[in-house]
Amino acid sequence: MSLQVEKLDNNMAKLTIEVAAEELEKALNNAFQKNKNKFNIPGFRKGKATRAIIEKMYGKEVFYEEAANEVISAAYEKAYDECEEEIVSSPKIDVVQIEAGKPFIFTAEVALKPAVELGKYIGVKVDKADVDVTDEEVDAEINAEREKNSRTVDVTDRAVQMGDIATIDFEGFVDGVAFPGGKGEDYPLTIGSGAFIPGFEEALVGAEVGKECDVNVTFPAEYQAEELAGKAAVFKCTVKKLQAKELPELNDDFASEVSETADTVAAYKEEVKAKIASRKEEEAKIAKEDAVVEAIIADAKMDIPEAMIETQQRQIIQDYAQRLQAQGLSMEQYMQFTGLDFAGLMAEVQPKALKRIQSRLVLEAIVAKENITVTDEEFEEEAKVMGEQYQMDIDRVKELLGENGKKQVCEDLCIRKAVKMCVDAAKEAKATKKSKKAAEEE
């Protein structure tokens, strides 16, 4: 195999890869052996016709596509390893020459890792996050806990109110005609949950149990059922049953039940306040790291090729698809539920992909400039943490990682060191109302 690298504009390159005719012949024969039973040749039993006879009848190109895929897969992987440039995208393949008895030639257009011109990264200025805990935040947290411990009680002495759980029968009509999917019986609806189209739940407030009422609504212009989009409708509804949440009283008994340490309301409030403060401090730490990296990116220069961004977009979607699969949901189902197609998904994740690339590039540049390294002891400690996380012996972790895995772990540790160095050196300023407003507008 021979490899030629031609650098193109915008950090792109074209690899021209030539594979010996013998390798193509081997792949063609593999394709023949794999597919020979699929051909019906007069005078021959299935699988007994020779490759020459099949090619004569169906054309000499009959096995080219499968053979090309085999050769390209192996040759590109080898070329990737041999190439002195750092490739950062999936290849765009173009076959230049494929003919039995001749070398197989193809090109692979790829993105190369762009150079980064760092600006200021030590002493960047960021807004200091507000970690003060208000009484309102404490009350909201406690009320949320009371909601979790609430019970439902039947209501018989009043009409529907916001927050109630109403069991309803309903049927929808457009221009006096019932429409498919617009009917339901014994449906439990929490009033104010937003489960139904806008205006429906609000219109049920004041309805009485056992009495039919009309709910007049208009379907949203972007409603999923096109035949109903933007149409005015009347739902004939009957509230068959009404329930309300009954929250436990906030007293010492409640405090002692929901808290592991507090036995009074006052002590419980202090415990909740401490938990909120701890959470806000952790959020502030993450926010500061993000703000520092964003400031470094803003002052750096780099020309990121579109192919590199597209590869990252596809990786994000693939990772998300795997998480969905673990939950028993396919990507096709997700797209159906959200109304997005693949192009829409790509557009949705583009900002995240770009930010991920920019962050990694500037931090790698800082690692190189500051000559940040990882000691054997630091790697051992990280391997130990990974072992505890996956309940695995440290030697087994290192065995599974191998040399490439160890290199990746060390690179990630260097990145974390770079982040810490820049965050520790950052200058914090209390955010003013003006700067907060400007940030919101941005």
CSV table of C-alpha atoms in Angstrom, one decimal:
chain,number,residue,atom,x,y,z
A,1,MET,CA,0.0,0.0,0.0
A,2,SER,CA,1.2,3.5,-0.8
A,3,LEU,CA,-0.1,6.8,0.7
A,4,GLN,CA,0.1,10.3,-0.6
A,5,VAL,CA,-1.1,13.3,1.5
A,6,GLU,CA,-2.3,16.5,-0.2
A,7,LYS,CA,-3.1,19.4,2.2
A,8,LEU,CA,-6.2,21.4,1.2
A,9,ASP,CA,-7.6,24.7,2.4
A,10,ASN,CA,-9.4,25.1,5.8
A,11,ASN,CA,-7.4,22.3,7.5
A,12,MET,CA,-8.6,19.6,5.1
A,13,ALA,CA,-6.4,17.0,3.4
A,14,LYS,CA,-6.8,14.4,0.7
A,15,LEU,CA,-5.2,11.0,1.2
A,16,THR,CA,-4.6,9.1,-2.0
A,17,ILE,CA,-4.3,5.4,-1.2
A,18,GLU,CA,-3.1,2.8,-3.6
A,19,VAL,CA,-3.5,-0.9,-2.9
A,20,ALA,CA,-1.8,-3.7,-4.8
A,21,ALA,CA,-3.8,-5.6,-7.4
A,22,GLU,CA,-3.3,-8.8,-5.4
A,23,GLU,CA,-5.2,-7.4,-2.5
A,24,LEU,CA,-8.1,-6.4,-4.7
A,25,GLU,CA,-8.1,-9.8,-6.3
A,26,LYS,CA,-8.2,-11.4,-2.8
A,27,ALA,CA,-11.2,-9.2,-1.9
A,28,LEU,CA,-13.0,-10.0,-5.2
A,29,ASN,CA,-12.6,-13.7,-4.5
A,30,ASN,CA,-13.9,-13.2,-0.9
A,31,ALA,CA,-16.9,-11.4,-2.3
A,32,PHE,CA,-17.5,-14.3,-4.8
A,33,GLN,CA,-17.2,-16.9,-2.1
A,34,LYS,CA,-19.6,-15.0,0.1
A,35,ASN,CA,-22.3,-14.4,-2.6
A,36,LYS,CA,-22.0,-17.3,-5.0
A,37,ASN,CA,-25.1,-19.1,-3.6
A,38,LYS,CA,-27.3,-16.1,-4.5
A,39,PHE,CA,-26.9,-16.4,-8.3
A,40,ASN,CA,-29.1,-18.5,-10.5
A,41,ILE,CA,-27.1,-19.6,-13.5
A,42,PRO,CA,-28.8,-21.8,-16.2
A,43,GLY,CA,-27.1,-25.2,-16.3
A,44,PHE,CA,-25.6,-24.9,-12.8
A,45,ARG,CA,-26.8,-25.7,-9.3
A,46,LYS,CA,-26.7,-22.8,-6.9
A,47,GLY,CA,-23.2,-22.1,-5.7
A,48,LYS,CA,-21.5,-24.3,-8.4
A,49,ALA,CA,-21.0,-21.7,-11.1
A,50,THR,CA,-17.5,-20.3,-11.3
A,51,ARG,CA,-16.7,-16.6,-10.6
A,52,ALA,CA,-15.8,-16.2,-14.3
A,53,ILE,CA,-19.2,-17.5,-15.4
A,54,ILE,CA,-21.0,-15.2,-13.0
A,55,GLU,CA,-19.0,-12.2,-14.0
A,56,LYS,CA,-19.6,-13.0,-17.7
A,57,MET,CA,-23.4,-13.2,-17.1
A,58,TYR,CA,-23.8,-10.3,-14.6
A,59,GLY,CA,-20.9,-8.1,-15.6
A,60,LYS,CA,-17.3,-8.0,-14.3
A,61,GLU,CA,-18.3,-5.3,-11.8
A,62,VAL,CA,-20.8,-7.6,-10.0
A,63,PHE,CA,-18.4,-8.1,-7.0
A,64,TYR,CA,-16.7,-4.7,-7.1
A,65,GLU,CA,-18.7,-2.9,-4.5
A,66,GLU,CA,-18.3,-5.5,-1.8
A,67,ALA,CA,-14.6,-6.0,-2.6
A,68,ALA,CA,-14.0,-2.3,-2.5
A,69,ASN,CA,-15.6,-2.0,0.9
A,70,GLU,CA,-13.3,-4.7,2.2
A,71,VAL,CA,-10.2,-3.2,0.8
A,72,ILE,CA,-11.1,0.4,1.8
A,73,SER,CA,-11.8,-0.7,5.4
A,74,ALA,CA,-8.4,-2.3,5.9
A,75,ALA,CA,-6.3,0.1,3.8
A,76,TYR,CA,-7.8,3.3,5.3
A,77,GLU,CA,-7.1,2.0,8.8
A,78,LYS,CA,-3.5,1.4,7.9
A,79,ALA,CA,-3.2,4.8,6.2
A,80,TYR,CA,-4.7,6.4,9.3
A,81,ASP,CA,-1.9,4.9,11.4
A,82,GLU,CA,0.8,5.8,8.9
A,83,CYS,CA,-0.3,9.4,8.3
A,84,GLU,CA,1.8,11.9,10.1
A,85,GLU,CA,-1.0,14.4,10.2
A,86,GLU,CA,-3.6,14.2,13.0
A,87,ILE,CA,-6.9,13.2,11.4
A,88,VAL,CA,-10.0,14.5,13.3
A,89,SER,CA,-13.0,13.5,11.1
A,90,SER,CA,-14.6,10.6,9.4
A,91,PRO,CA,-13.3,10.2,5.8
A,92,LYS,CA,-15.2,11.1,2.7
A,93,ILE,CA,-14.3,8.2,0.3
A,94,ASP,CA,-14.0,8.4,-3.5
A,95,VAL,CA,-13.0,5.4,-5.6
A,96,VAL,CA,-10.5,6.5,-8.4
A,97,GLN,CA,-9.7,3.1,-9.9
A,98,ILE,CA,-11.1,-0.4,-9.5
A,99,GLU,CA,-10.4,-3.0,-12.1
A,100,ALA,CA,-9.3,-6.6,-11.7
A,101,GLY,CA,-5.6,-7.0,-12.4
A,102,LYS,CA,-4.8,-3.3,-11.6
A,103,PRO,CA,-4.0,-1.5,-8.4
A,104,PHE,CA,-7.0,-0.3,-6.5
A,105,ILE,CA,-6.9,3.5,-5.9
A,106,PHE,CA,-9.1,5.6,-3.7
A,107,THR,CA,-9.1,8.9,-2.0
A,108,ALA,CA,-10.1,9.9,1.5
A,109,GLU,CA,-10.9,13.5,2.3
A,110,VAL,CA,-10.4,14.2,6.0
A,111,ALA,CA,-10.2,17.1,8.4
A,112,LEU,CA,-6.9,17.7,10.2
A,113,LYS,CA,-6.5,19.0,13.7
A,114,PRO,CA,-6.3,22.8,13.5
A,115,ALA,CA,-3.6,24.8,15.1
A,116,VAL,CA,-4.7,27.0,18.0
A,117,GLU,CA,-3.4,30.5,18.7
A,118,LEU,CA,-3.9,31.0,22.4
A,119,GLY,CA,-4.8,34.4,23.8
A,120,LYS,CA,-5.0,35.1,27.5
A,121,TYR,CA,-5.6,32.1,29.6
A,122,ILE,CA,-4.0,33.0,32.9
A,123,GLY,CA,-5.9,35.5,35.0
A,124,VAL,CA,-9.1,35.7,32.9
A,125,LYS,CA,-12.0,37.6,34.5
A,126,VAL,CA,-15.3,35.9,35.2
A,127,ASP,CA,-18.4,36.8,37.2
A,128,LYS,CA,-18.6,35.3,40.7
A,129,ALA,CA,-21.6,33.2,41.1
A,130,ASP,CA,-24.2,34.0,43.8
A,131,VAL,CA,-24.2,31.1,46.4
A,132,ASP,CA,-26.3,32.9,49.0
A,133,VAL,CA,-29.3,30.9,50.1
A,134,THR,CA,-32.6,32.8,50.6
A,135,ASP,CA,-35.5,31.9,52.9
A,136,GLU,CA,-37.7,31.6,49.8
A,137,GLU,CA,-35.4,28.9,48.4
A,138,VAL,CA,-35.5,27.0,51.7
A,139,ASP,CA,-39.3,27.2,51.8
A,140,ALA,CA,-39.5,26.0,48.2
A,141,GLU,CA,-37.3,23.0,49.0
A,142,ILE,CA,-39.3,22.1,52.0
A,143,ASN,CA,-42.6,22.5,50.2
A,144,ALA,CA,-41.3,20.2,47.5
A,145,GLU,CA,-40.6,17.6,50.2
A,146,ARG,CA,-44.1,18.1,51.6
A,147,GLU,CA,-45.5,17.5,48.0
A,148,LYS,CA,-43.5,14.2,47.8
A,149,ASN,CA,-45.1,13.2,51.1
A,150,SER,CA,-48.6,14.3,50.3
A,151,ARG,CA,-51.7,12.2,50.0
A,152,THR,CA,-54.7,12.5,47.8
A,153,VAL,CA,-58.2,13.0,49.3
A,154,ASP,CA,-61.6,12.9,47.7
A,155,VAL,CA,-63.3,16.3,47.3
A,156,THR,CA,-67.1,16.5,47.3
A,157,ASP,CA,-67.9,20.0,48.6
A,158,ARG,CA,-66.5,22.3,46.0
A,159,ALA,CA,-65.8,22.8,42.3
A,160,VAL,CA,-62.5,22.1,40.4
A,161,GLN,CA,-59.5,24.2,41.4
A,162,MET,CA,-55.9,24.5,40.1
A,163,GLY,CA,-53.8,21.6,41.4
A,164,ASP,CA,-56.7,19.2,41.7
A,165,ILE,CA,-56.8,15.7,40.1
A,166,ALA,CA,-59.9,15.5,38.1
A,167,THR,CA,-61.1,12.2,36.6
A,168,ILE,CA,-63.0,13.2,33.4
A,169,ASP,CA,-64.9,11.9,30.4
A,170,PHE,CA,-64.5,14.0,27.4
A,171,GLU,CA,-65.2,14.2,23.7
A,172,GLY,CA,-64.0,16.8,21.2
A,173,PHE,CA,-65.9,18.3,18.3
A,174,VAL,CA,-64.7,20.5,15.4
A,175,ASP,CA,-67.6,22.2,13.5
A,176,GLY,CA,-70.0,20.0,15.4
A,177,VAL,CA,-68.3,16.8,14.2
A,178,ALA,CA,-66.4,14.4,16.6
A,179,PHE,CA,-62.8,13.9,15.5
A,180,PRO,CA,-60.7,10.7,15.9
A,181,GLY,CA,-58.6,10.5,19.1
A,182,GLY,CA,-60.7,13.2,20.8
A,183,LYS,CA,-62.6,11.0,23.2
A,184,GLY,CA,-61.5,9.6,26.5
A,185,GLU,CA,-63.1,8.0,29.6
A,186,ASP,CA,-62.0,8.0,33.2
A,187,TYR,CA,-59.0,10.1,32.4
A,188,PRO,CA,-57.0,11.3,35.4
A,189,LEU,CA,-56.0,14.9,34.7
A,190,THR,CA,-54.0,17.1,37.1
A,191,ILE,CA,-55.3,20.6,36.5
A,192,GLY,CA,-52.4,22.9,35.7
A,193,SER,CA,-50.0,20.2,34.6
A,194,GLY,CA,-50.1,21.3,30.9
A,195,ALA,CA,-50.8,17.7,29.8
A,196,PHE,CA,-53.7,18.9,27.5
A,197,ILE,CA,-53.6,21.6,24.8
A,198,PRO,CA,-53.4,25.3,26.1
A,199,GLY,CA,-56.6,26.5,27.7
A,200,PHE,CA,-58.2,23.1,28.3
A,201,GLU,CA,-57.2,22.7,31.9
A,202,GLU,CA,-57.8,26.3,32.8
A,203,ALA,CA,-61.3,26.1,31.4
A,204,LEU,CA,-62.2,23.2,33.8
A,205,VAL,CA,-61.6,25.4,36.8
A,206,GLY,CA,-65.0,25.9,38.4
A,207,ALA,CA,-66.6,22.8,36.9
A,208,GLU,CA,-68.7,20.8,39.3
A,209,VAL,CA,-68.5,17.1,39.8
A,210,GLY,CA,-71.2,15.1,37.9
A,211,LYS,CA,-72.2,18.0,35.6
A,212,GLU,CA,-71.3,18.3,31.9
A,213,CYS,CA,-69.6,21.4,30.8
A,214,ASP,CA,-68.3,22.7,27.5
A,215,VAL,CA,-64.6,23.6,27.1
A,216,ASN,CA,-63.8,25.8,24.2
A,217,VAL,CA,-60.2,25.7,22.9
A,218,THR,CA,-58.2,26.3,19.8
A,219,PHE,CA,-55.6,23.8,18.7
A,220,PRO,CA,-52.1,25.3,18.3
A,221,ALA,CA,-51.0,26.2,14.7
A,222,GLU,CA,-48.1,23.8,15.0
A,223,TYR,CA,-50.3,20.9,16.4
A,224,GLN,CA,-49.0,17.4,15.4
A,225,ALA,CA,-52.3,16.4,13.8
A,226,GLU,CA,-52.3,18.7,10.7
A,227,GLU,CA,-56.1,18.3,10.2
A,228,LEU,CA,-56.7,19.9,13.7
A,229,ALA,CA,-53.9,22.5,13.6
A,230,GLY,CA,-55.3,26.0,14.3
A,231,LYS,CA,-58.9,24.7,14.5
A,232,ALA,CA,-61.4,25.8,17.1
A,233,ALA,CA,-62.9,22.9,19.1
A,234,VAL,CA,-65.5,22.2,21.8
A,235,PHE,CA,-64.9,19.4,24.3
A,236,LYS,CA,-67.9,18.2,26.2
A,237,CYS,CA,-66.5,17.2,29.6
A,238,THR,CA,-67.9,15.6,32.7
A,239,VAL,CA,-65.9,15.6,35.9
A,240,LYS,CA,-66.7,12.2,37.5
A,241,LYS,CA,-64.3,12.4,40.4
A,242,LEU,CA,-62.3,15.1,42.1
A,243,GLN,CA,-59.3,14.7,44.3
A,244,ALA,CA,-56.9,17.1,45.9
A,245,LYS,CA,-53.4,16.8,47.4
A,246,GLU,CA,-53.2,17.1,51.1
A,247,LEU,CA,-49.8,18.2,52.3
A,248,PRO,CA,-48.5,17.2,55.7
A,249,GLU,CA,-48.3,19.9,58.3
A,250,LEU,CA,-44.9,21.4,58.7
A,251,ASN,CA,-44.1,20.5,62.3
A,252,ASP,CA,-41.5,18.8,64.4
A,253,ASP,CA,-43.0,15.3,63.6
A,254,PHE,CA,-42.7,15.9,59.9
A,255,ALA,CA,-39.2,17.2,60.3
A,256,SER,CA,-38.0,14.2,62.2
A,257,GLU,CA,-39.7,11.8,59.6
A,258,VAL,CA,-38.0,13.3,56.5
A,259,SER,CA,-34.7,14.2,58.1
A,260,GLU,CA,-31.9,11.9,59.2
A,261,THR,CA,-30.6,14.3,61.9
A,262,ALA,CA,-33.1,17.1,62.6
A,263,ASP,CA,-35.9,16.6,65.1
A,264,THR,CA,-37.4,20.2,65.0
A,265,VAL,CA,-38.6,22.4,62.2
A,266,ALA,CA,-35.8,24.9,63.0
A,267,ALA,CA,-33.1,22.3,62.8
A,268,TYR,CA,-34.7,20.9,59.6
A,269,LYS,CA,-34.6,24.3,58.0
A,270,GLU,CA,-30.9,24.7,58.8
A,271,GLU,CA,-30.2,21.3,57.3
A,272,VAL,CA,-32.1,22.2,54.1
A,273,LYS,CA,-30.3,25.5,53.9
A,274,ALA,CA,-26.9,23.7,54.2
A,275,LYS,CA,-27.8,21.2,51.5
A,276,ILE,CA,-28.9,24.0,49.1
A,277,ALA,CA,-25.7,25.9,49.9
A,278,SER,CA,-23.6,22.8,49.1
A,279,ARG,CA,-25.5,22.3,45.9
A,280,LYS,CA,-25.1,25.9,44.8
A,281,GLU,CA,-21.4,25.8,45.6
A,282,GLU,CA,-20.9,22.8,43.4
A,283,GLU,CA,-23.0,24.4,40.6
A,284,ALA,CA,-20.9,27.6,41.0
A,285,LYS,CA,-17.7,25.6,40.7
A,286,ILE,CA,-18.9,24.0,37.4
A,287,ALA,CA,-20.2,27.4,36.2
A,288,LYS,CA,-16.8,29.0,36.9
A,289,GLU,CA,-15.0,26.3,35.0
A,290,ASP,CA,-17.3,26.8,32.1
A,291,ALA,CA,-17.0,30.5,32.2
A,292,VAL,CA,-13.2,30.4,32.3
A,293,VAL,CA,-13.0,28.0,29.4
A,294,GLU,CA,-15.4,30.2,27.4
A,295,ALA,CA,-13.3,33.2,28.1
A,296,ILE,CA,-10.2,31.4,26.9
A,297,ILE,CA,-12.0,30.3,23.7
A,298,ALA,CA,-13.2,33.8,23.1
A,299,ASP,CA,-9.6,35.1,23.1
A,300,ALA,CA,-8.2,32.2,21.0
A,301,LYS,CA,-8.0,31.8,17.3
A,302,MET,CA,-8.6,28.5,15.4
A,303,ASP,CA,-10.0,27.5,12.1
A,304,ILE,CA,-12.2,24.4,12.7
A,305,PRO,CA,-13.1,22.5,9.6
A,306,GLU,CA,-16.8,21.7,9.1
A,307,ALA,CA,-16.0,18.0,8.7
A,308,MET,CA,-14.6,17.9,12.2
A,309,ILE,CA,-17.7,19.5,13.6
A,310,GLU,CA,-20.0,17.1,11.6
A,311,THR,CA,-18.1,14.1,13.0
A,312,GLN,CA,-18.6,15.4,16.5
A,313,GLN,CA,-22.3,16.0,15.9
A,314,ARG,CA,-22.7,12.4,14.7
A,315,GLN,CA,-20.8,11.1,17.8
A,316,ILE,CA,-23.1,13.1,20.1
A,317,ILE,CA,-26.2,11.6,18.4
A,318,GLN,CA,-24.7,8.1,18.5
A,319,ASP,CA,-24.0,8.5,22.3
A,320,TYR,CA,-27.5,9.7,22.8
A,321,ALA,CA,-29.0,6.8,20.8
A,322,GLN,CA,-27.1,4.4,23.0
A,323,ARG,CA,-28.5,6.0,26.2
A,324,LEU,CA,-32.0,5.9,24.7
A,325,GLN,CA,-31.5,2.2,23.8
A,326,ALA,CA,-30.6,1.5,27.4
A,327,GLN,CA,-34.0,3.0,28.3
A,328,GLY,CA,-35.8,0.8,25.8
A,329,LEU,CA,-36.3,3.6,23.2
A,330,SER,CA,-35.0,3.7,19.7
A,331,MET,CA,-33.7,6.8,17.9
A,332,GLU,CA,-36.5,6.4,15.4
A,333,GLN,CA,-39.1,6.5,18.1
A,334,TYR,CA,-37.4,9.6,19.7
A,335,MET,CA,-37.5,11.4,16.3
A,336,GLN,CA,-41.1,10.4,15.9
A,337,PHE,CA,-42.0,11.8,19.4
A,338,THR,CA,-40.1,15.0,18.9
A,339,GLY,CA,-41.0,15.6,15.3
A,340,LEU,CA,-37.3,15.9,14.4
A,341,ASP,CA,-35.6,14.3,11.4
A,342,PHE,CA,-31.8,13.5,11.3
A,343,ALA,CA,-31.1,16.9,9.8
A,344,GLY,CA,-33.0,18.5,12.6
A,345,LEU,CA,-31.0,16.5,15.2
A,346,MET,CA,-27.7,17.5,13.6
A,347,ALA,CA,-28.7,21.2,13.7
A,348,GLU,CA,-29.8,20.8,17.3
A,349,VAL,CA,-26.5,19.4,18.5
A,350,GLN,CA,-24.3,21.6,16.4
A,351,PRO,CA,-23.6,24.3,19.1
A,352,LYS,CA,-22.8,21.6,21.6
A,353,ALA,CA,-20.4,19.9,19.1
A,354,LEU,CA,-18.7,23.1,18.3
A,355,LYS,CA,-18.3,24.0,22.0
A,356,ARG,CA,-16.9,20.6,22.8
A,357,ILE,CA,-14.3,20.8,20.0
A,358,GLN,CA,-13.3,24.4,21.0
A,359,SER,CA,-12.9,23.5,24.6
A,360,ARG,CA,-10.7,20.5,23.9
A,361,LEU,CA,-8.5,22.3,21.4
A,362,VAL,CA,-7.7,25.3,23.6
A,363,LEU,CA,-7.1,23.0,26.7
A,364,GLU,CA,-4.8,20.7,24.7
A,365,ALA,CA,-2.9,23.8,23.5
A,366,ILE,CA,-2.5,24.9,27.1
A,367,VAL,CA,-1.3,21.5,28.1
A,368,ALA,CA,1.3,21.6,25.3
A,369,LYS,CA,2.4,25.2,26.1
A,370,GLU,CA,2.7,24.6,29.9
A,371,ASN,CA,4.3,21.2,29.4
A,372,ILE,CA,1.7,19.6,31.7
A,373,THR,CA,2.3,15.9,32.3
A,374,VAL,CA,0.9,13.1,34.4
A,375,THR,CA,3.1,11.0,36.8
A,376,ASP,CA,2.8,7.2,37.1
A,377,GLU,CA,1.4,7.8,40.6
A,378,GLU,CA,-1.4,10.0,39.3
A,379,PHE,CA,-2.3,7.4,36.7
A,380,GLU,CA,-2.3,4.7,39.3
A,381,GLU,CA,-4.6,6.8,41.5
A,382,GLU,CA,-7.0,7.4,38.5
A,383,ALA,CA,-7.0,3.7,37.7
A,384,LYS,CA,-7.8,2.9,41.3
A,385,VAL,CA,-10.8,5.3,41.2
A,386,MET,CA,-12.0,3.7,38.0
A,387,GLY,CA,-11.7,0.3,39.6
A,388,GLU,CA,-13.8,1.4,42.5
A,389,GLN,CA,-16.3,2.9,40.2
A,390,TYR,CA,-16.7,-0.3,38.1
A,391,GLN,CA,-16.0,-2.7,41.1
A,392,MET,CA,-12.9,-4.1,39.4
A,393,ASP,CA,-9.4,-4.9,40.4
A,394,ILE,CA,-6.9,-2.2,39.5
A,395,ASP,CA,-4.8,-4.6,37.5
A,396,ARG,CA,-7.8,-5.7,35.5
A,397,VAL,CA,-8.6,-2.0,34.8
A,398,LYS,CA,-5.1,-1.5,33.4
A,399,GLU,CA,-5.3,-4.6,31.4
A,400,LEU,CA,-8.6,-3.5,29.8
A,401,LEU,CA,-7.2,0.0,29.1
A,402,GLY,CA,-4.1,-1.2,27.3
A,403,GLU,CA,-1.6,1.3,26.0
A,404,ASN,CA,-4.1,3.3,24.0
A,405,GLY,CA,-6.5,3.5,26.9
A,406,LYS,CA,-3.8,4.5,29.3
A,407,LYS,CA,-2.7,7.3,26.9
A,408,GLN,CA,-6.3,8.6,26.7
A,409,VAL,CA,-6.7,8.6,30.5
A,410,CYS,CA,-3.4,10.5,30.9
A,411,GLU,CA,-4.5,13.0,28.2
A,412,ASP,CA,-7.8,13.6,30.1
A,413,LEU,CA,-5.9,14.0,33.4
A,414,CYS,CA,-3.7,16.6,31.7
A,415,ILE,CA,-6.8,18.4,30.5
A,416,ARG,CA,-8.2,18.4,34.0
A,417,LYS,CA,-4.9,19.9,35.3
A,418,ALA,CA,-5.1,22.6,32.7
A,419,VAL,CA,-8.6,23.5,33.7
A,420,LYS,CA,-7.7,23.6,37.4
A,421,MET,CA,-4.7,25.8,36.7
A,422,CYS,CA,-6.7,28.3,34.7
A,423,VAL,CA,-9.6,28.3,37.2
A,424,ASP,CA,-7.3,28.8,40.1
A,425,ALA,CA,-5.7,31.8,38.3
A,426,ALA,CA,-9.0,33.4,37.2
A,427,LYS,CA,-10.1,36.6,38.7
A,428,GLU,CA,-13.7,36.7,40.0
A,429,ALA,CA,-15.9,39.8,40.1
A,430,LYS,CA,-19.3,40.0,41.6
A,431,ALA,CA,-21.8,40.2,38.8
A,432,THR,CA,-23.7,43.4,38.6
A,433,LYS,CA,-27.3,43.7,37.5
A,434,LYS,CA,-26.1,45.3,34.3
A,435,SER,CA,-23.7,42.4,33.4
A,436,LYS,CA,-26.4,39.8,34.3
A,437,LYS,CA,-28.9,41.5,32.0
A,438,ALA,CA,-26.3,41.7,29.3
A,439,ALA,CA,-25.5,38.0,29.7
A,440,GLU,CA,-29.2,37.2,29.4
A,441,GLU,CA,-29.5,39.2,26.2
A,442,GLU,CA,-26.5,37.4,24.8
